[in-house]
Short mmCIF file of C-alpha atoms in Angstrom, two decimals:
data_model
loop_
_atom_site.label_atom_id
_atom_site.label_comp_id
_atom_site.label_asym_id
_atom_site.label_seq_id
_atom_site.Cartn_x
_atom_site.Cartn_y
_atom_site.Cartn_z
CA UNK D 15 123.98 98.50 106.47
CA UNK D 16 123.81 100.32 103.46
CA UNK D 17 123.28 103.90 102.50
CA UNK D 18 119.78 103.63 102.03
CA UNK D 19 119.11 101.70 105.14
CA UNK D 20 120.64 104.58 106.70
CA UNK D 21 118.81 107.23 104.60
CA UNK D 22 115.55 105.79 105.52
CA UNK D 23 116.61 106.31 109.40
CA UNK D 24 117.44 109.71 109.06
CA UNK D 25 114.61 110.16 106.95
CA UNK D 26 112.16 109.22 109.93
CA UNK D 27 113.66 110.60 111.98
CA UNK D 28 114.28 114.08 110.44
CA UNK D 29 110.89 115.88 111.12
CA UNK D 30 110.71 115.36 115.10
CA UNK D 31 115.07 115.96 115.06
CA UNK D 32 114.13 119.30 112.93
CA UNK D 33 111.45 120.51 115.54
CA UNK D 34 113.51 119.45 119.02
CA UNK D 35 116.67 120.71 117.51
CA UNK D 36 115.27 124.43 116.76
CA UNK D 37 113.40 124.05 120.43
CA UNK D 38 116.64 124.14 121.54
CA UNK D 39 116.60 120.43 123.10
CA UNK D 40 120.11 119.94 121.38
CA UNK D 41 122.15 121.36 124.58
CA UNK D 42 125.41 119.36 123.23
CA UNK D 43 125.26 120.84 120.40
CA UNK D 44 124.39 124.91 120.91
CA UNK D 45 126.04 125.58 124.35
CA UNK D 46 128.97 123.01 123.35
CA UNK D 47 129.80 121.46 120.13
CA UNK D 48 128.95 124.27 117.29
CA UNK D 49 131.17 127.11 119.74
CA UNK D 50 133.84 125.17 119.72
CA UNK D 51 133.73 123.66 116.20
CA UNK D 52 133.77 127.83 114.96
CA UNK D 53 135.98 128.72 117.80
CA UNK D 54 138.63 126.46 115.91
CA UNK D 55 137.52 126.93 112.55
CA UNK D 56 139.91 129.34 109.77
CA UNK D 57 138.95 132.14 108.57
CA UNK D 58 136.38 131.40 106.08
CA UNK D 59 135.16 134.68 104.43
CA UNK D 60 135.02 134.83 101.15
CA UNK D 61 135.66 130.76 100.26
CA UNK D 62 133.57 128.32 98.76
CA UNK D 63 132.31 125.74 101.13
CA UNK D 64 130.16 122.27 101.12
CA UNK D 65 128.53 121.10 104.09
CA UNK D 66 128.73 117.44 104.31
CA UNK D 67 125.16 116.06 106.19
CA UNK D 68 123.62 119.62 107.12
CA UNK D 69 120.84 118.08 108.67
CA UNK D 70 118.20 120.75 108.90
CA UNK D 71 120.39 123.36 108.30
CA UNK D 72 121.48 125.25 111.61
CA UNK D 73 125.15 124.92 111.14
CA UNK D 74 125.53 125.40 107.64
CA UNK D 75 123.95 128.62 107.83
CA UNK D 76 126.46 129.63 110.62
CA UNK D 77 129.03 129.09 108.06
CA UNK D 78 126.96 131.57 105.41
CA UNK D 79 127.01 133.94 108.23
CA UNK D 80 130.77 133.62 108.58
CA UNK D 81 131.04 135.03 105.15
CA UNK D 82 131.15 131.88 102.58
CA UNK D 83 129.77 130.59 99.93
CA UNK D 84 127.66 127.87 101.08
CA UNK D 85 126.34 124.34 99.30
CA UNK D 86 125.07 122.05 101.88
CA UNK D 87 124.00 118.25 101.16
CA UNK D 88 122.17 115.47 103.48
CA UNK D 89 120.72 112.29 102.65
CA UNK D 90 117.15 112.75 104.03
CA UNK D 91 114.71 114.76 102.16
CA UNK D 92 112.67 115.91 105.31
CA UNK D 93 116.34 117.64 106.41
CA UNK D 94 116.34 119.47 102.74
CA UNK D 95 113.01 120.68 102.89
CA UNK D 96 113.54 121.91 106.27
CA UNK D 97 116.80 123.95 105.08
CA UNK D 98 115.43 125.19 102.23
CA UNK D 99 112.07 126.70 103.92
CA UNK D 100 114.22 128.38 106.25
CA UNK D 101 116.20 129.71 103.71
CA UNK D 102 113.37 130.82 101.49
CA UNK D 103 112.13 132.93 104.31
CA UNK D 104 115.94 134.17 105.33
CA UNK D 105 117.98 134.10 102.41
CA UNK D 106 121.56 133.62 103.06
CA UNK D 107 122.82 132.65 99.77
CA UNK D 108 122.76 128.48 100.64
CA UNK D 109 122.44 125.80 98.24
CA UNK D 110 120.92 122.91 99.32
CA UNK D 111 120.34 119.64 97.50
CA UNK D 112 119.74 115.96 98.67
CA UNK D 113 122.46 113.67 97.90
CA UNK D 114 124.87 110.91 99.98
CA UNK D 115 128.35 112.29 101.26
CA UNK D 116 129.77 109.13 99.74
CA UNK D 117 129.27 109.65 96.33
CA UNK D 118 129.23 113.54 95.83
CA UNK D 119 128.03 115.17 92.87
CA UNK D 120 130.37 117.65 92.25
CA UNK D 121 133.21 117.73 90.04
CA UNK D 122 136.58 117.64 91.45
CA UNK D 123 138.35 120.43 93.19
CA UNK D 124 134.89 122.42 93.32
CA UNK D 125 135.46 123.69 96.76
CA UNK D 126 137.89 126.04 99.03
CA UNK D 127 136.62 123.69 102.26
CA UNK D 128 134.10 121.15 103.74
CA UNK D 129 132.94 120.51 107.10
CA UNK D 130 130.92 117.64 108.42
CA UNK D 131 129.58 118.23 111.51
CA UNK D 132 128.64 115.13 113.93
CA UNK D 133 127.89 113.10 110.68
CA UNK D 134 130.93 111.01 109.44
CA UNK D 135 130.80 108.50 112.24
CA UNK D 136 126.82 107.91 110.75
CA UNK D 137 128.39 106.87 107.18
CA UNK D 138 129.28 103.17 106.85
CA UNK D 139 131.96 103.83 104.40
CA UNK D 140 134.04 106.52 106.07
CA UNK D 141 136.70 105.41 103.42
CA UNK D 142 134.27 106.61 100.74
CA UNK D 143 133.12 109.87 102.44
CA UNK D 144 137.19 111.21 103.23
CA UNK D 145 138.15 110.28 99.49
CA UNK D 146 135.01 111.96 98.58
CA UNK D 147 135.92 115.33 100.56
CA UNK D 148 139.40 114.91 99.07
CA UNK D 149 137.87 114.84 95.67
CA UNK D 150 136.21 118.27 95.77
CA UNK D 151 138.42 120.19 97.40
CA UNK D 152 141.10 122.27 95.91
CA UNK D 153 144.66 120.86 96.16
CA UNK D 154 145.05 123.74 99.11
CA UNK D 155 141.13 123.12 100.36
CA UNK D 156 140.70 121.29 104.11
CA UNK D 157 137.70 119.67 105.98
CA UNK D 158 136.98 120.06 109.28
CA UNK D 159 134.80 117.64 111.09
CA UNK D 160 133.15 116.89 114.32
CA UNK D 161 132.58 113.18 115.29
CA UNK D 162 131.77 111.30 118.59
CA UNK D 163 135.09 110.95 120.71
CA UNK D 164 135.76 107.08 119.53
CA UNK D 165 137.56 106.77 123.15
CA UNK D 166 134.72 108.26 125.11
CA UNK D 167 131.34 107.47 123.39
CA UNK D 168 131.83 104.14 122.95
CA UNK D 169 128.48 101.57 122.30
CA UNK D 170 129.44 101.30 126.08
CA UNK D 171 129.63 104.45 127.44
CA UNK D 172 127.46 105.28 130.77
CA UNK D 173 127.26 108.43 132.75
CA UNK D 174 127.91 107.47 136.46
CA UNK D 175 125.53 109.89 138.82
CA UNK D 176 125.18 110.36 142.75
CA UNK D 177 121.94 110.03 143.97
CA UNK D 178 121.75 114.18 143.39
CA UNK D 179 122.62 113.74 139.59
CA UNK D 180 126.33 114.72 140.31
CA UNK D 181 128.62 113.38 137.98
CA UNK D 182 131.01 111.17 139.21
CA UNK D 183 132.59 109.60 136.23
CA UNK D 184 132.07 107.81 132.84
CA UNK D 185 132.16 103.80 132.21
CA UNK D 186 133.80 103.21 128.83
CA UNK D 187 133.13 99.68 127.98
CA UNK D 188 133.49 97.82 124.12
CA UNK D 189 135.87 99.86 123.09
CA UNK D 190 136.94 97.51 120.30
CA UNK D 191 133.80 96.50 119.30
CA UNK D 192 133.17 97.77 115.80
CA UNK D 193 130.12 98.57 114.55
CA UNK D 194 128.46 98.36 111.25
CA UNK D 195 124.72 100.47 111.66
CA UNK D 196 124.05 98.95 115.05
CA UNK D 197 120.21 101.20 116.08
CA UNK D 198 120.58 102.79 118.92
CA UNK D 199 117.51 104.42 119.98
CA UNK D 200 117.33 107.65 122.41
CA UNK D 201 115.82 110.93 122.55
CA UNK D 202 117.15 114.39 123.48
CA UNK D 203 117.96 114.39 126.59
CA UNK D 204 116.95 118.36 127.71
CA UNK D 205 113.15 117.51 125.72
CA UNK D 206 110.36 118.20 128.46
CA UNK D 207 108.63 114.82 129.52
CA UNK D 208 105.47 115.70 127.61
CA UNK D 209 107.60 116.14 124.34
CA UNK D 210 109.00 113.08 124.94
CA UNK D 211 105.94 111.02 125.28
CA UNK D 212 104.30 112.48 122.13
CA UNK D 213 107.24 110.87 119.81
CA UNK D 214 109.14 107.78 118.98
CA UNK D 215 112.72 107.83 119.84
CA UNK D 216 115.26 108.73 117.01
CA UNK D 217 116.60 105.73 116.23
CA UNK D 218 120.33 106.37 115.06
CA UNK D 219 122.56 103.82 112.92
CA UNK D 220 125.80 103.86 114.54
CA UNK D 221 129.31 102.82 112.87
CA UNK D 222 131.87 103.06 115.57
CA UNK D 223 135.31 102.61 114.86
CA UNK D 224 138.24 103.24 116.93
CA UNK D 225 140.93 106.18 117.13
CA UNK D 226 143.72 104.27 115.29
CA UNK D 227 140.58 103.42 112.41
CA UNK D 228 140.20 106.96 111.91
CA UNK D 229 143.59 108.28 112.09
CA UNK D 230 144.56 105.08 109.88
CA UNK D 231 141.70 105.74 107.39
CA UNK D 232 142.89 109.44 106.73
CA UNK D 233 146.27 107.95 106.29
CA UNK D 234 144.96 106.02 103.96
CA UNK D 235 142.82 109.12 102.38
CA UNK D 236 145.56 110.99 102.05
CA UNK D 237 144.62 113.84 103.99
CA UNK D 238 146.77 114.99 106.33
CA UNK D 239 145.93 116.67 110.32
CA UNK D 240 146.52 119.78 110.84
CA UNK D 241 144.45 120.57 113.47
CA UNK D 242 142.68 118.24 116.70
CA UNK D 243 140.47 119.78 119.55
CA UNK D 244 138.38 117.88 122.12
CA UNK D 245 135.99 120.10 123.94
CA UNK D 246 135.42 120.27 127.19
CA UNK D 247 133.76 122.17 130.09
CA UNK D 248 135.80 123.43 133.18
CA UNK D 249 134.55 122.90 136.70
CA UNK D 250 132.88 125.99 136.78
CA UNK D 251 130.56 125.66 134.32
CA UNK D 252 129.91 121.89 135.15
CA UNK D 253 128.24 123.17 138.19
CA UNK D 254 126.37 125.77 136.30
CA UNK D 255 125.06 123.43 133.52
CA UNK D 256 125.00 120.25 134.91
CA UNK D 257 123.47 118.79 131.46
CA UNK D 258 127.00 119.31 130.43
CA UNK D 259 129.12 117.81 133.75
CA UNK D 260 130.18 114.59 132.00
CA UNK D 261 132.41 116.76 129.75
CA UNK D 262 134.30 118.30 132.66
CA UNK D 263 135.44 114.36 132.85
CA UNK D 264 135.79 113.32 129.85
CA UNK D 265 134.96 114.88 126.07
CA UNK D 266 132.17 113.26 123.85
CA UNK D 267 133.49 115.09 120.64
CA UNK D 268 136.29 114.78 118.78
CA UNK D 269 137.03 117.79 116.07
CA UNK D 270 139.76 117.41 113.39
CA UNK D 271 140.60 119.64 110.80
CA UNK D 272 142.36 117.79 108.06
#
């Protein structure tokens, strides 16, 4: 699969993602992934930063509100549109243009930092998209990412349940098995049932590789780790939220800062 194979998936499914996410149907992502990411993230006040796959937006302007300089980039259109709307109406300073993470159009050493939040592992050339980061940043520049845990969310994984919905543990199968834009199809999970029924299912392009591909393919970037978190919930407030339980077992994120 190709970048426009998986522009054209993001593309469809950016207009129903857009709506759910700003519902709040993204529960991973706003009472999980995004606190943690910033929790971890450097000072950034003041610094010039690109946002690699914004998506519609949400983060990026987190990182505006942080105090930077923001130019954000994603693949599909609908996303863009989205973004800029939103910041039309709020202006916070954001740039936003459509282009492909693997082939950025910026001239080299254009920016203090990147991020790439949960969109990396949805590249097929993750070679590409590192030595593209590398590229623009300044020689003392870093990007921070978010990805799915390659141990954890594997094209296998299953959340094991009680017959209460308790959590009891998570199946990790086909670890090894690479892949190159497999579809999967899903929905989020926190969407009322009548939300659900009045759309298609997102359907996703996944290219999973394992932990040793991704530390091996920064190697071979040249980047260097400085920085590795893996969020979690404690017991606490896996009783609480039980949408998040699975994550008192085991993470499904990965962050690096690199």
């Amino acid at each position: 699969m190709e970048a426009s194979d998986v522009a054209a998936c993001w593309e469809a499914n950016a207009e129903t993602w857009t709506r759910h996410a700003r519902a709040g149907y993204d529960l991973y992502r706003d009472a999980q992934n995004t606190p943690a990411f910033f929790a971890h993230l450097p000072d950034i006040e003041g610094l010039d930063g690109l946002d690699i796959g914004c998506g519609e937006g949400s983060n990026t302007r987190k990182l505006a509100e942080a105090g930077a300089s923001v130019t954000a980039i994603d693949i599909a259109p609908t996303f863009i549109r989205h973004a800029r709307e939103t910041e039309a109406a709020n202006p916070l300073g954001i740039d936003y243009r459509v282009a492909d993470g693997m082939a950025l159009p910026f001239a080299d050493a254009s920016f203090d930092f990147a991020t790439a939040f949960m969109s990396l592992m949805d590249m097929p050339h993750q070679d590409r998209v590192l030595a593209e980061a590398k590229r623009v940043l300044k020689p003392s520049g870093f990007l921070q990412f978010s990805i799915l845990h390659p141990c954890f969310a594997t094209p296998g994984r299953k959340v094991m349940r009680d017959e209460t919905g308790t959590v009891l543990g998570i199946e990790v199968r086909e670890y090894f098995r690479v892949t190159d834009g497999e579809i999967e199809s899903w929905r989020f999970g926190a969407a009322p049932p009548e939300e659900k029924a009045k759309v298609e299912p997102f359907r996703v392009p996944r290219f999973h590789r394992t932990l040793s591909d991704w530390i091996n393919l920064l190697v071979a970037s040249g980047l260097r780790i400085e920085h590795m978190h893996e969020p979690g919930v404690d017991a606490q407030t896996a009783k609480a939220v039980p949408y998040l339980a699975d994550t008192y077992i085991a993470p499904l994120f990965l962050h690096m800062r690199v």
